[in-house]
Amino acid sequence: MKKENAEPQKLKIALYGVGSIGASIARLLLKKKGLEIVCAIDSAPNKVGRDLSDVIGTGEPLGIIVSNAPSEVLPATKPDVAVHATSSFLKNVFSQITELVEHGVNVISTCEELSYPHLSHRELAADLDRLAKKHGVTVLATGINPGFLMDTLPIVLTGLCQEVKQIHVERVMDAAKRRIPFQKKIGAGLTLEEFKEKMETGQITGHVGLEQSVAMIADALGWRLQRIEVGEVEPVIAETPVESEAVKVTRGNVAGLSQSARGVMNGKPVITLVFKAYIGAKEEYDSITIDGTPSIHEKISPCVHGDLGTAAIIVNSIPKVINAEPGLKTMKDLPIPSAVLEDMNRYLKR
Ligand SMILES: NC(=O)c1ccc[n+]([C@@H]2O[C@H](COP(=O)([O-])OP(=O)(O)OC[C@H]3O[C@@H](n4cnc5c(N)ncnc54)[C@H](OP(=O)(O)O)[C@@H]3O)[C@@H](O)[C@H]2O)c1
């Protein structure tokens, strides 16, 4: 029989990927009550074998040694949920996610392609959904974008519309305020030739997730798109010298990139997403314009900080995932996002 005043059990968390975002998620988790980090997994040789607190830059040792052997630490620590932040591409993370699922661990990932894989990776999504149901766990991928600003938030705003004709979403950010791997990922500081070369060799991929965001909005509205057009990755050239703490961009070199995507229905673009990230962007904003009844224009200025927002939405999604039915879920399947401000146990239905 359950004791009346028994301490509720702490939720056991695995960290999978302790890079910039994984570390920032870990630092946020350490501030919350009702949970404990039980293991940390990463493949980087400069992290494996070190105490987690050393890797994420916090104080006293935590006694959690970063491991590159999930098959050993998962059965030994039996986490309830893994926060996963290793790669943007589903083909790279698929085996990592399936291993977690097979160990009975719920998963919340930052993998962009997993945020809405039902159109771009139909078979992998179906396989993952079946596997998650078989093991009684829930898998979700989310983040600031994809995951919230360019898909979930516009979808929520359409809840006030009697009719929706078109949706236009823009995110413009100064990359100097973002983590260094992000600045590198967008080619900041390169010459135009270096940028083109890295595009050709796949070292610069552009923003991953626009296609998934378009698909999620369309599915939420029941729109059957003819196609999704993802535009070329365009370099943004610095007109004056600009710099971040990590990167100097001389005039004429690449400060970052811009990219857009369109969902086309009946020959017309009905969803347009525009993403621009470059060092020195003067006006930073997230804007959503819905042409409908009523029309809605919403602008967040300056734009929401991507790395802080991503760590938050991953942690805030933990109770939503634990409370959800098993299977592969997307943000549009779960209750509306909200902050976890106190003891994690307060938000759990168990
Ligand atoms: N949806 C969103 O809004 C959103 C927001 C932020 C970030 N993200 C995505 O989240 C991912 C992580 O971002 P980040 O900036 O933290 O990247 P990062 O600094 O490169 O960190 C990734 C970490 O995972 C490790 N890793 C790679 N493959 C692994 C594997 N198979 N097993 C264990 N560890 C592995 C990496 O080790 P190595 O260095 O040895 O490879 C690295 O330590 C990126 O793909 C990023 O695009 C998404």
CSV table of C-alpha atoms and ligand atoms in Angstrom, one decimal:
chain,number,residue,atom,x,y,z
A,1,MET,CA,0.0,0.0,0.0
A,2,LYS,CA,1.2,3.5,-0.8
A,3,LYS,CA,2.3,5.5,2.3
A,4,GLU,CA,0.4,8.7,2.8
A,5,ASN,CA,3.3,11.1,3.1
A,6,ALA,CA,5.9,9.0,1.1
A,7,GLU,CA,8.4,11.1,-0.8
A,8,PRO,CA,7.4,10.9,-4.5
A,9,GLN,CA,10.1,9.1,-6.5
A,10,LYS,CA,12.4,11.3,-8.5
A,11,LEU,CA,12.1,11.1,-12.3
A,12,LYS,CA,15.3,9.6,-13.7
A,13,ILE,CA,16.8,11.4,-16.6
A,14,ALA,CA,19.4,10.3,-19.1
A,15,LEU,CA,21.4,12.9,-21.1
A,16,TYR,CA,22.2,11.7,-24.6
A,17,GLY,CA,24.6,14.2,-26.3
A,18,VAL,CA,26.4,16.6,-24.1
A,19,GLY,CA,27.3,19.3,-26.6
A,20,SER,CA,26.3,22.9,-26.4
A,21,ILE,CA,22.6,22.2,-26.3
A,22,GLY,CA,22.9,19.0,-24.2
A,23,ALA,CA,25.0,21.0,-21.6
A,24,SER,CA,22.5,23.8,-21.5
A,25,ILE,CA,19.6,21.3,-21.0
A,26,ALA,CA,21.7,19.6,-18.2
A,27,ARG,CA,22.3,23.0,-16.4
A,28,LEU,CA,18.6,23.7,-16.5
A,29,LEU,CA,17.7,20.2,-15.2
A,30,LEU,CA,20.0,20.7,-12.3
A,31,LYS,CA,17.9,23.7,-11.1
A,32,LYS,CA,14.6,21.6,-11.1
A,33,LYS,CA,13.2,19.6,-8.3
A,34,GLY,CA,11.7,16.1,-8.5
A,35,LEU,CA,14.2,14.7,-11.0
A,36,GLU,CA,17.7,13.5,-11.1
A,37,ILE,CA,20.2,13.0,-14.0
A,38,VAL,CA,21.3,9.4,-13.7
A,39,CYS,CA,23.6,9.0,-16.7
A,40,ALA,CA,25.2,11.0,-19.5
A,41,ILE,CA,26.1,9.6,-22.9
A,42,ASP,CA,28.4,11.2,-25.5
A,43,SER,CA,30.8,9.9,-28.2
A,44,ALA,CA,33.3,12.8,-28.1
A,45,PRO,CA,36.7,11.5,-26.8
A,46,ASN,CA,37.3,14.8,-25.0
A,47,LYS,CA,34.1,14.3,-22.9
A,48,VAL,CA,34.0,10.5,-22.3
A,49,GLY,CA,35.3,9.5,-18.8
A,50,ARG,CA,35.0,13.0,-17.4
A,51,ASP,CA,32.5,14.0,-14.6
A,52,LEU,CA,29.4,15.6,-16.1
A,53,SER,CA,29.8,18.8,-14.0
A,54,ASP,CA,33.2,19.3,-15.5
A,55,VAL,CA,31.8,18.9,-19.1
A,56,ILE,CA,28.9,21.3,-18.6
A,57,GLY,CA,30.8,23.8,-16.5
A,58,THR,CA,29.0,23.6,-13.1
A,59,GLY,CA,30.5,23.4,-9.7
A,60,GLU,CA,30.9,20.3,-7.5
A,61,PRO,CA,31.4,16.9,-9.2
A,62,LEU,CA,28.1,15.1,-9.8
A,63,GLY,CA,29.5,11.6,-9.7
A,64,ILE,CA,28.1,11.0,-13.2
A,65,ILE,CA,30.8,10.0,-15.6
A,66,VAL,CA,30.1,10.6,-19.3
A,67,SER,CA,30.0,7.3,-21.1
A,68,ASN,CA,30.1,6.2,-24.7
A,69,ALA,CA,28.4,2.9,-24.0
A,70,PRO,CA,24.6,3.4,-23.8
A,71,SER,CA,24.2,-0.4,-23.8
A,72,GLU,CA,25.9,-0.5,-20.4
A,73,VAL,CA,24.6,2.6,-18.7
A,74,LEU,CA,21.0,2.4,-19.7
A,75,PRO,CA,20.3,-1.0,-18.1
A,76,ALA,CA,22.4,0.0,-15.1
A,77,THR,CA,20.6,3.3,-14.4
A,78,LYS,CA,17.1,2.6,-15.8
A,79,PRO,CA,16.2,6.2,-16.8
A,80,ASP,CA,12.5,7.2,-17.3
A,81,VAL,CA,13.3,9.7,-20.0
A,82,ALA,CA,16.3,10.6,-22.2
A,83,VAL,CA,16.9,14.1,-23.4
A,84,HIS,CA,18.7,13.6,-26.7
A,85,ALA,CA,20.7,16.2,-28.6
A,86,THR,CA,23.3,14.7,-31.0
A,87,SER,CA,22.3,15.4,-34.7
A,88,SER,CA,19.8,17.1,-37.0
A,89,PHE,CA,19.3,14.1,-39.2
A,90,LEU,CA,17.0,11.2,-38.6
A,91,LYS,CA,19.2,8.7,-40.4
A,92,ASN,CA,22.0,9.6,-37.9
A,93,VAL,CA,19.9,9.4,-34.8
A,94,PHE,CA,17.6,6.5,-35.7
A,95,SER,CA,19.7,3.8,-34.0
A,96,GLN,CA,20.3,6.0,-31.0
A,97,ILE,CA,16.6,6.5,-30.5
A,98,THR,CA,15.7,2.9,-31.1
A,99,GLU,CA,18.2,1.8,-28.5
A,100,LEU,CA,16.7,4.1,-25.9
A,101,VAL,CA,13.2,2.9,-26.8
A,102,GLU,CA,14.2,-0.8,-26.6
A,103,HIS,CA,15.5,-0.1,-23.1
A,104,GLY,CA,12.0,1.3,-22.2
A,105,VAL,CA,13.2,4.9,-22.1
A,106,ASN,CA,10.9,7.8,-23.2
A,107,VAL,CA,12.7,10.2,-25.5
A,108,ILE,CA,12.7,14.0,-26.1
A,109,SER,CA,15.1,14.9,-28.9
A,110,THR,CA,16.3,18.1,-30.5
A,111,CYS,CA,16.7,16.2,-33.9
A,112,GLU,CA,15.1,18.6,-36.4
A,113,GLU,CA,14.1,15.9,-38.9
A,114,LEU,CA,12.3,14.0,-36.2
A,115,SER,CA,10.1,16.9,-35.2
A,116,TYR,CA,7.7,16.0,-38.0
A,117,PRO,CA,9.0,13.0,-39.9
A,118,HIS,CA,5.6,11.7,-41.2
A,119,LEU,CA,6.1,13.3,-44.6
A,120,SER,CA,9.9,13.4,-45.2
A,121,HIS,CA,10.6,10.0,-43.6
A,122,ARG,CA,7.3,8.1,-43.6
A,123,GLU,CA,8.7,4.6,-43.2
A,124,LEU,CA,11.2,5.4,-40.4
A,125,ALA,CA,8.4,7.3,-38.6
A,126,ALA,CA,6.1,4.4,-38.8
A,127,ASP,CA,8.8,2.0,-37.6
A,128,LEU,CA,9.6,4.2,-34.7
A,129,ASP,CA,5.9,4.6,-33.8
A,130,ARG,CA,5.4,0.9,-33.8
A,131,LEU,CA,8.6,0.3,-31.7
A,132,ALA,CA,7.6,3.0,-29.1
A,133,LYS,CA,4.1,1.5,-28.8
A,134,LYS,CA,5.6,-2.0,-28.4
A,135,HIS,CA,7.8,-0.8,-25.5
A,136,GLY,CA,5.2,1.4,-24.0
A,137,VAL,CA,7.2,4.7,-24.3
A,138,THR,CA,6.7,8.1,-26.0
A,139,VAL,CA,9.1,9.7,-28.4
A,140,LEU,CA,9.0,13.5,-29.2
A,141,ALA,CA,11.4,15.8,-31.0
A,142,THR,CA,11.0,19.5,-30.4
A,143,GLY,CA,13.1,22.7,-30.0
A,144,ILE,CA,12.7,26.4,-30.7
A,145,ASN,CA,12.6,25.8,-34.5
A,146,PRO,CA,11.5,23.4,-35.6
A,147,GLY,CA,9.3,22.6,-32.7
A,148,PHE,CA,7.7,25.9,-31.7
A,149,LEU,CA,8.2,29.3,-33.3
A,150,MET,CA,7.7,28.4,-36.9
A,151,ASP,CA,5.1,25.6,-36.5
A,152,THR,CA,3.5,25.1,-33.1
A,153,LEU,CA,2.9,28.8,-32.4
A,154,PRO,CA,1.4,29.6,-35.9
A,155,ILE,CA,-0.8,26.5,-35.5
A,156,VAL,CA,-2.0,27.7,-32.1
A,157,LEU,CA,-2.8,31.2,-33.5
A,158,THR,CA,-5.0,29.7,-36.3
A,159,GLY,CA,-7.2,28.5,-33.4
A,160,LEU,CA,-8.7,32.0,-33.4
A,161,CYS,CA,-9.5,32.0,-37.2
A,162,GLN,CA,-12.8,31.1,-38.8
A,163,GLU,CA,-11.0,30.9,-42.1
A,164,VAL,CA,-7.2,30.7,-43.1
A,165,LYS,CA,-6.1,31.6,-46.6
A,166,GLN,CA,-2.3,31.9,-46.1
A,167,ILE,CA,0.4,31.8,-43.4
A,168,HIS,CA,3.7,33.7,-43.5
A,169,VAL,CA,6.3,33.1,-40.8
A,170,GLU,CA,9.7,34.8,-40.5
A,171,ARG,CA,12.5,34.3,-38.0
A,172,VAL,CA,15.5,36.7,-38.2
A,173,MET,CA,18.3,36.5,-35.7
A,174,ASP,CA,21.7,37.8,-34.9
A,175,ALA,CA,23.8,34.7,-34.8
A,176,ALA,CA,26.4,36.4,-32.7
A,177,LYS,CA,24.2,35.7,-29.7
A,178,ARG,CA,24.0,32.0,-30.5
A,179,ARG,CA,26.2,29.1,-29.5
A,180,ILE,CA,29.5,28.7,-31.4
A,181,PRO,CA,28.5,25.4,-33.2
A,182,PHE,CA,25.5,27.2,-34.6
A,183,GLN,CA,27.7,30.1,-35.9
A,184,LYS,CA,29.9,27.6,-37.6
A,185,LYS,CA,26.9,25.7,-39.0
A,186,ILE,CA,25.7,28.8,-40.8
A,187,GLY,CA,29.1,29.5,-42.3
A,188,ALA,CA,29.8,32.8,-40.5
A,189,GLY,CA,33.3,34.1,-41.3
A,190,LEU,CA,33.8,32.1,-44.5
A,191,THR,CA,34.6,33.6,-47.9
A,192,LEU,CA,31.9,33.1,-50.5
A,193,GLU,CA,34.1,30.4,-52.2
A,194,GLU,CA,34.6,28.5,-48.9
A,195,PHE,CA,30.9,28.8,-48.2
A,196,LYS,CA,30.0,27.3,-51.7
A,197,GLU,CA,32.6,24.5,-51.2
A,198,LYS,CA,31.2,23.6,-47.8
A,199,MET,CA,27.7,23.6,-49.3
A,200,GLU,CA,28.8,21.2,-52.0
A,201,THR,CA,30.5,18.8,-49.6
A,202,GLY,CA,27.5,18.9,-47.2
A,203,GLN,CA,29.5,20.5,-44.4
A,204,ILE,CA,27.0,23.4,-44.5
A,205,THR,CA,23.4,22.1,-44.8
A,206,GLY,CA,21.4,25.2,-44.2
A,207,HIS,CA,18.6,25.3,-41.7
A,208,VAL,CA,17.2,21.8,-41.1
A,209,GLY,CA,13.5,21.6,-40.3
A,210,LEU,CA,11.6,24.1,-42.6
A,211,GLU,CA,10.1,21.2,-44.6
A,212,GLN,CA,9.0,19.5,-41.3
A,213,SER,CA,7.4,22.8,-40.0
A,214,VAL,CA,5.5,23.3,-43.3
A,215,ALA,CA,4.2,19.7,-43.1
A,216,MET,CA,3.2,20.0,-39.5
A,217,ILE,CA,1.2,23.3,-40.1
A,218,ALA,CA,-0.5,21.8,-43.2
A,219,ASP,CA,-1.5,18.6,-41.3
A,220,ALA,CA,-2.9,20.6,-38.4
A,221,LEU,CA,-5.1,22.5,-40.8
A,222,GLY,CA,-6.0,19.5,-42.8
A,223,TRP,CA,-4.5,21.0,-46.0
A,224,ARG,CA,-3.4,18.6,-48.6
A,225,LEU,CA,-0.4,20.3,-50.1
A,226,GLN,CA,0.7,19.5,-53.7
A,227,ARG,CA,4.3,20.0,-52.7
A,228,ILE,CA,6.7,21.5,-50.3
A,229,GLU,CA,9.4,23.6,-52.0
A,230,VAL,CA,12.5,24.2,-49.9
A,231,GLY,CA,14.6,27.1,-51.4
A,232,GLU,CA,18.3,27.2,-51.9
A,233,VAL,CA,20.5,28.1,-49.0
A,234,GLU,CA,21.6,31.7,-49.7
A,235,PRO,CA,24.7,33.2,-48.0
A,236,VAL,CA,24.2,36.6,-46.3
A,237,ILE,CA,27.2,38.8,-47.2
A,238,ALA,CA,28.5,41.3,-44.7
A,239,GLU,CA,28.2,44.9,-46.0
A,240,THR,CA,30.4,46.1,-43.1
A,241,PRO,CA,32.8,44.2,-40.8
A,242,VAL,CA,30.9,42.3,-38.0
A,243,GLU,CA,31.9,40.0,-35.3
A,244,SER,CA,30.9,37.7,-32.5
A,245,GLU,CA,33.0,36.5,-29.5
A,246,ALA,CA,34.1,33.6,-31.7
A,247,VAL,CA,34.0,34.8,-35.3
A,248,LYS,CA,35.2,37.8,-37.2
A,249,VAL,CA,33.5,38.6,-40.5
A,250,THR,CA,35.3,41.0,-42.9
A,251,ARG,CA,33.3,43.1,-45.4
A,252,GLY,CA,32.3,40.9,-48.4
A,253,ASN,CA,32.6,37.6,-46.5
A,254,VAL,CA,29.7,35.4,-45.3
A,255,ALA,CA,27.9,36.5,-42.1
A,256,GLY,CA,25.4,33.7,-42.1
A,257,LEU,CA,22.6,32.4,-44.3
A,258,SER,CA,19.0,32.7,-45.3
A,259,GLN,CA,16.5,30.1,-46.5
A,260,SER,CA,12.8,29.7,-47.2
A,261,ALA,CA,10.2,27.0,-47.8
A,262,ARG,CA,6.7,27.1,-49.2
A,263,GLY,CA,3.8,24.8,-49.0
A,264,VAL,CA,1.9,24.9,-52.3
A,265,MET,CA,-1.8,24.0,-52.6
A,266,ASN,CA,-4.0,24.5,-55.7
A,267,GLY,CA,-1.0,26.1,-57.4
A,268,LYS,CA,-0.6,28.8,-54.8
A,269,PRO,CA,1.9,29.1,-51.8
A,270,VAL,CA,-0.3,28.9,-48.7
A,271,ILE,CA,2.5,28.5,-46.2
A,272,THR,CA,5.7,30.5,-46.4
A,273,LEU,CA,8.5,30.2,-43.9
A,274,VAL,CA,11.6,32.5,-44.1
A,275,PHE,CA,14.6,31.9,-41.8
A,276,LYS,CA,17.6,34.3,-41.6
A,277,ALA,CA,20.5,33.8,-39.2
A,278,TYR,CA,23.6,36.0,-39.6
A,279,ILE,CA,26.1,37.9,-37.5
A,280,GLY,CA,25.1,41.5,-37.2
A,281,ALA,CA,21.4,41.3,-38.0
A,282,LYS,CA,20.1,44.7,-36.8
A,283,GLU,CA,16.5,43.8,-36.3
A,284,GLU,CA,15.8,40.4,-34.7
A,285,TYR,CA,12.2,39.2,-34.7
A,286,ASP,CA,9.8,36.3,-35.0
A,287,SER,CA,6.7,37.2,-37.0
A,288,ILE,CA,3.6,35.3,-37.9
A,289,THR,CA,1.0,36.7,-40.4
A,290,ILE,CA,-2.2,34.8,-41.0
A,291,ASP,CA,-4.3,36.0,-43.9
A,292,GLY,CA,-7.8,34.9,-42.8
A,293,THR,CA,-10.9,35.7,-40.9
A,294,PRO,CA,-9.8,37.4,-38.7
A,295,SER,CA,-6.3,38.1,-40.1
A,296,ILE,CA,-3.7,38.0,-37.4
A,297,HIS,CA,-0.2,39.6,-37.2
A,298,GLU,CA,2.0,38.8,-34.3
A,299,LYS,CA,5.6,39.9,-33.9
A,300,ILE,CA,8.0,38.9,-31.1
A,301,SER,CA,10.8,41.5,-31.0
A,302,PRO,CA,13.6,40.8,-30.5
A,303,CYS,CA,13.3,37.1,-31.5
A,304,VAL,CA,13.3,34.5,-28.8
A,305,HIS,CA,16.8,33.3,-27.8
A,306,GLY,CA,17.1,30.0,-29.6
A,307,ASP,CA,19.5,28.1,-27.3
A,308,LEU,CA,17.7,29.2,-24.0
A,309,GLY,CA,14.3,28.5,-25.6
A,310,THR,CA,15.4,25.1,-26.8
A,311,ALA,CA,16.7,24.0,-23.4
A,312,ALA,CA,13.5,25.2,-21.9
A,313,ILE,CA,11.0,23.5,-24.3
A,314,ILE,CA,12.9,20.2,-24.0
A,315,VAL,CA,12.7,20.3,-20.2
A,316,ASN,CA,9.1,21.7,-20.2
A,317,SER,CA,8.1,18.8,-22.5
A,318,ILE,CA,9.1,16.1,-20.0
A,319,PRO,CA,5.8,15.9,-18.1
A,320,LYS,CA,3.8,16.1,-21.4
A,321,VAL,CA,5.8,13.1,-22.7
A,322,ILE,CA,5.6,11.1,-19.5
A,323,ASN,CA,1.8,11.7,-19.4
A,324,ALA,CA,1.3,10.9,-23.1
A,325,GLU,CA,0.1,7.7,-24.7
A,326,PRO,CA,3.0,5.6,-26.1
A,327,GLY,CA,4.1,6.2,-29.7
A,328,LEU,CA,5.9,8.7,-31.8
A,329,LYS,CA,4.3,12.1,-31.1
A,330,THR,CA,4.8,15.6,-32.5
A,331,MET,CA,4.1,18.9,-30.8
A,332,LYS,CA,0.7,19.1,-32.4
A,333,ASP,CA,-0.3,15.8,-30.7
A,334,LEU,CA,0.5,16.9,-27.2
A,335,PRO,CA,-1.2,19.4,-24.8
A,336,ILE,CA,-0.2,23.1,-25.4
A,337,PRO,CA,3.3,23.8,-24.2
A,338,SER,CA,3.8,25.4,-20.8
A,339,ALA,CA,6.6,26.0,-18.3
A,340,VAL,CA,7.7,23.6,-15.6
A,341,LEU,CA,8.4,26.1,-12.7
A,342,GLU,CA,8.4,23.8,-9.7
A,343,ASP,CA,8.9,20.2,-8.6
A,344,MET,CA,8.6,18.1,-11.8
A,345,ASN,CA,6.3,15.7,-9.9
A,346,ARG,CA,3.6,18.4,-9.7
A,347,TYR,CA,3.1,18.0,-13.4
A,348,LEU,CA,3.0,14.3,-13.6
A,349,LYS,CA,-0.2,12.3,-13.7
A,350,ARG,CA,1.4,9.1,-12.3
B,1,LIG,N1,15.0,21.8,-32.9
B,1,LIG,C1,15.7,22.8,-32.5
B,1,LIG,O1,15.2,23.9,-32.4
B,1,LIG,C2,17.1,22.7,-32.2
B,1,LIG,C3,17.7,23.7,-31.4
B,1,LIG,C4,19.1,23.6,-31.1
B,1,LIG,C5,19.8,22.5,-31.5
B,1,LIG,N2,19.2,21.6,-32.3
B,1,LIG,C6,20.0,20.4,-32.8
B,1,LIG,O2,20.5,19.7,-31.7
B,1,LIG,C7,21.7,19.0,-32.0
B,1,LIG,C8,22.7,19.2,-30.9
B,1,LIG,O3,23.2,20.6,-31.0
B,1,LIG,P1,24.5,21.1,-30.3
B,1,LIG,O4,24.7,22.5,-30.7
B,1,LIG,O5,24.5,20.7,-28.9
B,1,LIG,O6,25.6,20.2,-31.1
B,1,LIG,P2,27.0,19.7,-30.6
B,1,LIG,O7,27.6,20.8,-29.8
B,1,LIG,O8,27.7,19.3,-31.9
B,1,LIG,O9,26.7,18.5,-29.7
B,1,LIG,C9,26.4,17.2,-30.1
B,1,LIG,C10,27.1,16.2,-29.1
B,1,LIG,O10,26.6,14.9,-29.4
B,1,LIG,C11,27.7,14.1,-29.6
B,1,LIG,N3,27.3,13.0,-30.5
B,1,LIG,C12,27.3,12.9,-31.8
B,1,LIG,N4,26.9,11.7,-32.2
B,1,LIG,C13,26.8,10.9,-31.1
B,1,LIG,C14,26.5,9.6,-30.9
B,1,LIG,N5,26.2,8.7,-31.9
B,1,LIG,N6,26.4,9.1,-29.6
B,1,LIG,C15,26.7,9.9,-28.6
B,1,LIG,N7,27.0,11.2,-28.7
B,1,LIG,C16,27.0,11.7,-30.0
B,1,LIG,C17,28.7,15.0,-30.2
B,1,LIG,O11,30.0,14.4,-30.1
B,1,LIG,P3,31.1,14.7,-31.3
B,1,LIG,O12,31.4,16.1,-31.1
B,1,LIG,O13,32.2,13.8,-31.1
B,1,LIG,O14,30.3,14.5,-32.6
B,1,LIG,C18,28.6,16.2,-29.4
B,1,LIG,O15,29.3,16.1,-28.2
B,1,LIG,C19,22.1,19.6,-33.4
B,1,LIG,O16,21.7,18.7,-34.4
B,1,LIG,C20,21.3,20.8,-33.5
B,1,LIG,O17,21.0,21.2,-34.8
B,1,LIG,C21,17.9,21.6,-32.6
